[in-house]
Every structure is written in C-alpha cells, then in structure tokens.
C-alpha cells in the first residue's frame, strides 16, 4: 500500500546526494518522478492512487529543504491532478507534470532574454556555483552577438564552479577560474556579479549557495552590480506569512575527509573538532541590484508584489500531507 515507485526512490536519492542538483533541475526531476509514479501505478481505487501520489511527493520533499522549486513543482503537479477514476487521475498527473517541465524551460528562456539585456558587449561576469538560470542570461547575450567573458568562482566544497566553467567553455566564453578566496581581488575586473537562487523570500532576500552573501557585500563595496537570475519558481510562498527558509546543513565529509580529520584532531576521536557545512546563505535585499525573472526584472524590495500576484493568500497544508 502507498508504495513509492523505485524510480521515485532513486530520483529522491539522487537529489539528496546531489547527483541531481540545481534548483530548476531538481524541480524538473521531481515533476517527472511524480509522472512515473502515476504512469506505473496499479492502484485500484482513486483514493489508493491519491495516497500513492502523496507518499511519492513526501519522499521527494524530504530530500533537501532549501530550494523552494522542489515543493513548488510538487504543488504544481498536484494542482493539476483531477478526475473520478484512476485512469483520469493518472492522465491528469502525467499531463500536469509535462506542462510543468515545458513551462520551466520556457520560463528559463524568457528569463535569459531579459537578463541578457543587462549585459553589454564586452562585459565580464563573475559567477558563483552553477545556476542554469544565470547561465541562460549569458547564453542569450551570446545569441545576441555580444562578447562575454567570465570569472568563475570555484565554490567550495562541491566545486560546482567547474560545471559553470565547462558550460561556458563549451560556448567558447573565455573563463578565468579562481578559488573563492580570490573573488574580491578580481571584482575590479568584472562588470556584474551574476548568480542564481534556490529561494527568494518575500522581503527580497536571496537564498543561494553558501558564499553568495559575502560576495554580494564585497561587490557592493566595489560598486559592482549584483544580478540574481531566478525564475518565479524560486519565489518562496511561505515567506509571505512570516516563515523563514530552512538552510540545509550537509555532511561534514564534503568539507573534510576522515584522513584529514585524523590529521587535525589525532586522538580525540572528533571530541573537540566541529565541522559545519551549511549549503546556503541569505543575502539581504540591500545588497542585490536586480532579481531577473521570466516576468521581468525587479528590485528585490518589490518582489513581494509579484509573489502576491502569483500566490495570492495561499494558506493551509500541503497537498501531500496525510
Ligand atoms: P538553477 C544550486 O544549488 C545553486 O545554489 C544555484 O545557484 C541554484 O541551485 C539555482 O540553480 P545546489 O543544488 O535553478 O547546487 O538556476 O545546492 O539551475
């Protein structure tokens, strides 16, 4: 009863281990996993089918807490689930998931066009982590015939900067890869800081990969504009009613191997040494110049207007709650 499809389980594991990562990519994979659950369900009553879908959604939801694109994607698919029979329910879920993935791609393209307008021919951007939303702005600028170069921050501990560098090099963009600690030194050489987001709060705070807030403070001090590329899927509805965004704490082994730990802390068996590994931080709106979405660019302080329009007074429990 309420069996979670092995494919859903495997997607959930991949999200947790970051085999599947990046807020938009996670959302896309989650929607597709719900479609697979629906497609292969052998539930014999509509109620059993709905219970299965809720179990699958809970499994996906529990993987990572910070990127709101994940619950937003699940909510979208559940929003489209309707029908009186198992067959009708199944079809509606599959259609809703496909529509979600289509809209996500379209939103990213539209966002890229808008973000590209902020980039001038010959500009250099500094990136942090790997964001498909941020890269879509660069891609659109290249399509417009602009020459863009990049200073790419490595982004410890998982070094997603390498993924960014690889993508940019595929597009033939000149890349200077630097360790995170070198960022301030290179800020004088760049025209924009360009990052993505995992969640945007109602006050315009940007929750993104750890290190974004320090970068933004340094960039502001150097007078370099900070542009956040985030489709509306990254807007966090719960923050409209005062909830805060949970910051994921990841395994210390991403920071320090067991051997390294032994070298530092020899005999004390981990007693006196604590390793903390927060995956994200919060950049206050005053350090952000523009949030670029598929619906236009917004000063961070006005993002709440867009959130009200999109989510209304959305209240109450989640569709996957038991
Ligand atoms: P897109 C990533 O988180 C980064 O923080 C990145 O800025 C954000 O997701 C958005 O990525 P992680 O999954 O949706 O690497 O723009 O922890 O691709």
CSV table of C-alpha atoms and ligand atoms in Angstrom, one decimal:
chain,number,residue,atom,x,y,z
A,1,UNK,CA,0.0,0.0,0.0
A,2,UNK,CA,1.1,3.5,-0.8
A,3,UNK,CA,4.2,2.1,-2.4
A,4,UNK,CA,6.8,4.6,-3.6
A,5,UNK,CA,7.9,3.7,-7.1
A,6,UNK,CA,11.6,2.5,-7.2
A,7,UNK,CA,12.2,5.2,-9.8
A,8,UNK,CA,10.9,7.9,-7.4
A,9,UNK,CA,13.1,6.5,-4.7
A,10,UNK,CA,16.1,6.6,-6.9
A,11,UNK,CA,15.4,10.2,-8.0
A,12,UNK,CA,15.0,11.1,-4.3
A,13,UNK,CA,18.4,9.5,-3.5
A,14,UNK,CA,20.0,11.3,-6.4
A,15,UNK,CA,18.6,14.7,-5.2
A,16,UNK,CA,19.8,14.0,-1.7
A,17,UNK,CA,23.3,13.1,-2.8
A,18,UNK,CA,23.3,16.0,-5.4
A,19,UNK,CA,23.7,13.7,-8.4
A,20,UNK,CA,20.7,15.7,-9.4
A,21,UNK,CA,21.2,19.3,-8.3
A,22,UNK,CA,20.4,22.9,-9.1
A,23,UNK,CA,17.1,24.2,-8.1
A,24,UNK,CA,15.5,24.1,-11.5
A,25,UNK,CA,16.9,20.7,-12.4
A,26,UNK,CA,15.6,19.3,-9.1
A,27,UNK,CA,12.1,20.7,-9.8
A,28,UNK,CA,12.1,19.1,-13.3
A,29,UNK,CA,13.2,15.7,-12.0
A,30,UNK,CA,10.6,15.8,-9.2
A,31,UNK,CA,7.8,16.5,-11.6
A,32,UNK,CA,8.9,13.7,-13.9
A,33,UNK,CA,9.2,11.3,-10.9
A,34,UNK,CA,5.6,12.1,-10.0
A,35,UNK,CA,4.6,11.3,-13.6
A,36,UNK,CA,6.4,8.0,-13.4
A,37,UNK,CA,4.6,7.2,-10.2
A,38,UNK,CA,1.3,7.9,-11.8
A,39,UNK,CA,2.1,6.1,-15.0
A,40,UNK,CA,3.1,2.9,-13.4
A,41,UNK,CA,0.6,2.9,-10.5
A,42,UNK,CA,-1.6,-0.2,-10.1
A,43,UNK,CA,-3.8,1.4,-7.5
A,44,UNK,CA,-7.3,0.1,-7.9
A,45,UNK,CA,-9.2,3.0,-6.4
A,46,UNK,CA,-8.9,6.7,-6.8
A,47,UNK,CA,-8.3,7.0,-3.1
A,48,UNK,CA,-5.4,4.5,-3.3
A,49,UNK,CA,-4.0,6.3,-6.2
A,50,UNK,CA,-4.1,9.7,-4.4
A,51,UNK,CA,-2.5,8.1,-1.3
A,52,UNK,CA,0.4,6.7,-3.5
A,53,UNK,CA,0.9,10.1,-5.1
A,54,UNK,CA,1.1,11.8,-1.7
A,55,UNK,CA,3.6,9.2,-0.5
A,56,UNK,CA,5.8,9.8,-3.5
A,57,UNK,CA,5.6,13.5,-3.0
A,58,UNK,CA,6.6,13.2,0.6
A,59,UNK,CA,9.6,11.1,-0.3
A,60,UNK,CA,10.8,13.7,-2.8
A,61,UNK,CA,10.0,16.6,-0.5
A,62,UNK,CA,12.1,15.2,2.4
A,63,UNK,CA,15.4,15.1,0.3
A,64,UNK,CA,16.6,18.7,0.5
A,65,UNK,CA,15.0,21.6,2.5
A,66,UNK,CA,16.1,24.9,1.0
A,67,UNK,CA,15.3,25.1,-2.7
A,68,UNK,CA,11.6,26.0,-2.9
A,69,UNK,CA,11.5,25.0,-6.5
A,70,UNK,CA,11.1,21.4,-5.2
A,71,UNK,CA,7.8,21.9,-3.3
A,72,UNK,CA,6.6,24.4,-5.9
A,73,UNK,CA,7.0,21.8,-8.5
A,74,UNK,CA,5.1,19.2,-6.4
A,75,UNK,CA,2.3,21.7,-5.7
A,76,UNK,CA,2.0,22.4,-9.4
A,77,UNK,CA,1.6,18.8,-10.3
A,78,UNK,CA,-0.9,18.2,-7.5
A,79,UNK,CA,-2.8,21.3,-8.6
A,80,UNK,CA,-3.4,19.6,-12.0
A,81,UNK,CA,-4.5,16.3,-10.5
A,82,UNK,CA,-8.2,15.7,-11.0
A,83,UNK,CA,-10.7,13.0,-12.0
A,84,UNK,CA,-13.1,10.5,-10.7
A,85,UNK,CA,-11.3,7.4,-11.9
A,86,UNK,CA,-7.7,6.1,-11.6
A,87,UNK,CA,-7.3,6.4,-15.3
A,88,UNK,CA,-8.4,10.1,-15.3
A,89,UNK,CA,-6.2,10.9,-12.3
A,90,UNK,CA,-3.2,9.2,-14.0
A,91,UNK,CA,-3.7,11.1,-17.2
A,92,UNK,CA,-4.1,14.4,-15.3
A,93,UNK,CA,-0.9,13.9,-13.4
A,94,UNK,CA,1.2,13.0,-16.4
A,95,UNK,CA,-0.2,16.0,-18.3
A,96,UNK,CA,0.4,18.3,-15.4
A,97,UNK,CA,4.0,17.2,-15.0
A,98,UNK,CA,4.7,17.6,-18.7
A,99,UNK,CA,3.2,21.0,-18.7
A,100,UNK,CA,5.3,22.0,-15.6
A,101,UNK,CA,8.5,20.9,-17.4
A,102,UNK,CA,7.5,22.8,-20.5
A,103,UNK,CA,6.8,25.9,-18.6
A,104,UNK,CA,10.0,25.7,-16.7
A,105,UNK,CA,12.1,25.5,-19.9
A,106,UNK,CA,10.1,28.4,-21.4
A,107,UNK,CA,10.5,30.5,-18.2
A,108,UNK,CA,14.2,29.9,-18.3
A,109,UNK,CA,14.4,31.0,-21.9
A,110,UNK,CA,12.4,34.2,-21.3
A,111,UNK,CA,14.4,35.0,-18.2
A,112,UNK,CA,17.6,34.6,-20.2
A,113,UNK,CA,16.4,37.2,-22.8
A,114,UNK,CA,15.6,39.7,-20.0
A,115,UNK,CA,18.9,39.1,-18.2
A,116,UNK,CA,20.9,39.3,-21.4
A,117,UNK,CA,19.6,42.9,-21.8
A,118,UNK,CA,21.6,43.9,-18.7
A,119,UNK,CA,24.8,42.5,-20.2
A,120,UNK,CA,26.7,44.7,-22.7
A,121,UNK,CA,29.0,43.6,-25.4
A,122,UNK,CA,32.5,43.0,-23.9
A,123,UNK,CA,31.2,42.6,-20.3
A,124,UNK,CA,32.8,40.2,-17.8
A,125,UNK,CA,30.6,38.5,-15.3
A,126,UNK,CA,31.6,36.9,-12.0
A,127,UNK,CA,29.7,33.7,-11.2
A,128,UNK,CA,29.3,31.6,-8.0
A,129,UNK,CA,28.3,28.0,-8.0
A,130,UNK,CA,26.3,26.7,-11.1
A,131,UNK,CA,23.0,28.1,-12.0
A,132,UNK,CA,21.1,27.2,-15.1
A,133,UNK,CA,19.0,30.4,-14.7
A,134,UNK,CA,22.2,32.6,-14.5
A,135,UNK,CA,23.8,30.8,-17.5
A,136,UNK,CA,20.6,31.3,-19.6
A,137,UNK,CA,21.3,35.0,-19.4
A,138,UNK,CA,24.9,34.5,-20.7
A,139,UNK,CA,23.6,32.2,-23.4
A,140,UNK,CA,21.0,34.7,-24.6
A,141,UNK,CA,23.6,37.5,-24.6
A,142,UNK,CA,25.9,35.3,-26.8
A,143,UNK,CA,23.0,34.7,-29.1
A,144,UNK,CA,22.6,38.4,-29.4
A,145,UNK,CA,26.1,38.5,-30.7
A,146,UNK,CA,27.7,40.0,-27.5
A,147,UNK,CA,31.1,39.0,-26.4
A,148,UNK,CA,31.1,38.0,-22.7
A,149,UNK,CA,33.9,36.7,-20.5
A,150,UNK,CA,33.7,35.2,-17.0
A,151,UNK,CA,35.5,35.0,-13.8
A,152,UNK,CA,34.2,31.8,-12.3
A,153,UNK,CA,34.4,31.1,-8.5
A,154,UNK,CA,35.3,27.5,-7.7
A,155,UNK,CA,32.7,27.3,-5.0
A,156,UNK,CA,33.8,25.0,-2.2
A,157,UNK,CA,33.1,22.4,-1.0
A,158,UNK,CA,31.5,20.8,-4.1
A,159,UNK,CA,33.2,22.9,-6.7
A,160,UNK,CA,30.1,23.4,-8.8
A,161,UNK,CA,32.1,26.3,-10.4
A,162,UNK,CA,33.7,23.6,-12.5
A,163,UNK,CA,30.4,22.8,-14.1
A,164,UNK,CA,29.9,26.5,-14.9
A,165,UNK,CA,33.3,26.8,-16.3
A,166,UNK,CA,32.7,23.7,-18.5
A,167,UNK,CA,29.5,25.1,-19.8
A,168,UNK,CA,31.0,28.5,-20.6
A,169,UNK,CA,33.9,26.9,-22.4
A,170,UNK,CA,31.5,24.9,-24.5
A,171,UNK,CA,30.1,28.2,-25.6
A,172,UNK,CA,33.6,29.5,-26.2
A,173,UNK,CA,33.4,32.0,-23.4
A,174,UNK,CA,36.9,33.0,-22.0
A,175,UNK,CA,36.9,31.8,-18.4
A,176,UNK,CA,39.2,32.7,-15.5
A,177,UNK,CA,38.7,30.2,-12.7
A,178,UNK,CA,39.6,31.4,-9.2
A,179,UNK,CA,39.3,30.0,-5.7
A,180,UNK,CA,36.6,31.5,-3.6
A,181,UNK,CA,39.1,33.4,-1.5
A,182,UNK,CA,40.3,35.3,-4.6
A,183,UNK,CA,36.9,36.8,-5.5
A,184,UNK,CA,37.4,40.2,-4.0
A,185,UNK,CA,40.7,40.7,-5.8
A,186,UNK,CA,39.0,40.1,-9.1
A,187,UNK,CA,35.9,42.2,-8.5
A,188,UNK,CA,37.6,45.3,-10.1
A,189,UNK,CA,37.9,43.3,-13.3
A,190,UNK,CA,34.2,42.4,-13.6
A,191,UNK,CA,31.1,44.3,-14.7
A,192,UNK,CA,28.5,42.2,-12.9
A,193,UNK,CA,28.1,39.5,-10.3
A,194,UNK,CA,25.7,37.0,-11.8
A,195,UNK,CA,24.2,34.3,-9.5
A,196,UNK,CA,21.2,32.1,-9.3
A,197,UNK,CA,18.9,31.4,-6.3
A,198,UNK,CA,17.4,28.5,-4.5
A,199,UNK,CA,14.7,30.6,-2.9
A,200,UNK,CA,13.7,34.2,-2.8
A,201,UNK,CA,11.9,35.4,0.3
A,202,UNK,CA,9.1,37.9,0.4
A,203,UNK,CA,11.4,40.7,1.6
A,204,UNK,CA,13.6,40.2,-1.4
A,205,UNK,CA,16.3,38.3,0.5
A,206,UNK,CA,18.1,35.8,-1.8
A,207,UNK,CA,18.9,32.3,-0.5
A,208,UNK,CA,21.7,30.9,-2.6
A,209,UNK,CA,24.8,28.8,-2.4
A,210,UNK,CA,27.0,29.5,0.6
A,211,UNK,CA,29.3,32.4,-0.1
A,212,UNK,CA,26.8,34.4,-2.1
A,213,UNK,CA,26.2,36.9,0.7
A,214,UNK,CA,29.9,37.6,1.3
A,215,UNK,CA,30.4,38.0,-2.4
A,216,UNK,CA,27.5,40.5,-2.6
A,217,UNK,CA,28.8,42.6,0.3
A,218,UNK,CA,32.2,42.8,-1.4
A,219,UNK,CA,30.7,43.6,-4.8
A,220,UNK,CA,28.6,46.4,-3.3
A,221,UNK,CA,31.7,47.8,-1.7
A,222,UNK,CA,33.4,47.7,-5.0
A,223,UNK,CA,30.4,49.2,-6.9
A,224,UNK,CA,29.8,46.1,-9.0
A,225,UNK,CA,26.1,45.4,-9.6
A,226,UNK,CA,24.7,42.1,-8.3
A,227,UNK,CA,22.2,40.4,-10.6
A,228,UNK,CA,20.2,37.4,-9.4
A,229,UNK,CA,18.7,35.2,-12.1
A,230,UNK,CA,15.7,33.4,-10.6
A,231,UNK,CA,12.6,32.3,-12.4
A,232,UNK,CA,9.4,32.7,-10.3
A,233,UNK,CA,9.6,29.0,-9.4
A,234,UNK,CA,12.2,30.2,-6.8
A,235,UNK,CA,9.8,32.5,-5.0
A,236,UNK,CA,9.0,31.1,-1.6
A,237,UNK,CA,5.3,31.5,-0.8
A,238,UNK,CA,5.6,30.6,2.9
A,239,UNK,CA,7.8,33.6,3.5
A,240,UNK,CA,4.8,35.8,2.8
A,241,UNK,CA,3.3,34.7,6.1
A,242,UNK,CA,6.5,35.0,8.1
A,243,UNK,CA,8.1,31.6,7.7
A,244,UNK,CA,11.8,31.6,7.3
A,245,UNK,CA,13.7,29.4,4.8
A,246,UNK,CA,15.5,26.4,6.3
A,247,UNK,CA,19.2,26.4,5.5
A,248,UNK,CA,20.4,22.9,4.6
A,249,UNK,CA,23.3,21.6,6.7
A,250,UNK,CA,25.2,19.0,4.7
A,251,UNK,CA,27.6,16.2,5.7
A,252,UNK,CA,30.9,17.3,7.1
A,253,UNK,CA,32.7,14.8,4.8
A,254,UNK,CA,32.0,17.2,1.9
A,255,UNK,CA,34.5,19.6,3.7
A,256,UNK,CA,36.9,17.2,5.4
A,257,UNK,CA,37.8,13.6,4.7
A,258,UNK,CA,38.3,11.2,7.6
A,259,UNK,CA,42.0,11.2,6.9
A,260,UNK,CA,42.2,15.0,7.1
A,261,UNK,CA,40.2,15.0,10.2
A,262,UNK,CA,42.6,12.5,11.8
A,263,UNK,CA,45.5,14.7,10.9
A,264,UNK,CA,43.9,17.7,12.6
A,265,UNK,CA,42.4,16.0,15.6
A,266,UNK,CA,44.6,12.9,16.1
A,267,UNK,CA,43.5,11.1,19.2
A,268,UNK,CA,40.5,13.0,20.3
A,269,UNK,CA,38.0,11.0,18.2
A,270,UNK,CA,36.1,14.0,17.0
A,271,UNK,CA,35.5,15.3,20.5
A,272,UNK,CA,36.9,18.8,20.2
A,273,UNK,CA,36.6,19.5,16.5
A,274,UNK,CA,33.3,20.5,14.9
A,275,UNK,CA,32.9,20.8,11.1
A,276,UNK,CA,29.9,22.7,9.9
A,277,UNK,CA,28.8,22.6,6.3
A,278,UNK,CA,25.8,25.0,5.6
A,279,UNK,CA,24.9,24.7,1.9
A,280,UNK,CA,23.3,28.1,1.5
A,281,UNK,CA,23.2,31.6,3.0
A,282,UNK,CA,20.9,34.6,2.9
A,283,UNK,CA,21.8,37.8,1.1
A,284,UNK,CA,19.8,40.7,2.3
A,285,UNK,CA,17.9,42.7,-0.3
A,286,UNK,CA,20.0,45.8,0.2
A,287,UNK,CA,23.0,44.1,-1.5
A,288,UNK,CA,21.0,43.0,-4.5
A,289,UNK,CA,20.5,45.2,-7.5
A,290,UNK,CA,18.1,43.2,-9.6
A,291,UNK,CA,16.2,40.0,-9.5
A,292,UNK,CA,15.7,38.8,-13.1
A,293,UNK,CA,12.6,36.6,-13.6
A,294,UNK,CA,10.7,35.4,-16.7
A,295,UNK,CA,8.2,38.1,-15.8
A,296,UNK,CA,10.7,41.0,-15.9
A,297,UNK,CA,13.4,42.3,-13.6
A,298,UNK,CA,12.5,43.5,-10.2
A,299,UNK,CA,14.3,45.5,-7.5
A,300,UNK,CA,14.4,43.0,-4.6
A,301,UNK,CA,12.1,45.1,-2.4
A,302,UNK,CA,9.3,44.9,-4.9
A,303,UNK,CA,9.4,41.1,-5.4
A,304,UNK,CA,6.6,40.7,-2.9
A,305,UNK,CA,4.2,42.4,-5.3
A,306,UNK,CA,4.9,39.6,-7.8
A,307,UNK,CA,4.5,37.0,-5.1
A,308,UNK,CA,1.1,38.3,-4.1
A,309,UNK,CA,0.0,38.2,-7.7
A,310,UNK,CA,1.3,34.6,-8.2
A,311,UNK,CA,0.4,33.0,-4.9
A,312,UNK,CA,-2.5,35.2,-3.6
A,313,UNK,CA,-3.1,34.5,0.0
A,314,UNK,CA,-2.3,30.8,-0.4
A,315,UNK,CA,-2.6,29.3,3.0
A,316,UNK,CA,-3.1,25.9,4.6
A,317,UNK,CA,-1.5,22.5,4.5
A,318,UNK,CA,0.4,20.8,1.7
A,319,UNK,CA,-1.5,18.6,-0.9
A,320,UNK,CA,0.8,15.7,0.1
A,321,UNK,CA,0.1,15.9,3.8
A,322,UNK,CA,-1.6,12.8,5.2
B,1,LIG,P1,19.4,26.8,-11.1
B,1,LIG,C1,22.2,25.5,-6.7
B,1,LIG,O1,22.1,24.8,-5.5
B,1,LIG,C2,23.0,26.8,-6.6
B,1,LIG,O2,22.8,27.4,-5.3
B,1,LIG,C3,22.3,27.6,-7.7
B,1,LIG,O3,22.6,29.0,-7.6
B,1,LIG,C4,20.9,27.2,-7.5
B,1,LIG,O4,20.9,25.9,-7.2
B,1,LIG,C5,20.0,27.5,-8.7
B,1,LIG,O5,20.3,26.7,-9.8
B,1,LIG,P2,22.7,23.2,-5.4
B,1,LIG,O6,21.6,22.3,-5.8
B,1,LIG,O7,17.9,26.5,-10.8
B,1,LIG,O8,24.0,23.1,-6.2
B,1,LIG,O9,19.5,28.3,-11.6
B,1,LIG,O10,23.0,23.1,-3.9
B,1,LIG,O11,20.0,25.9,-12.1
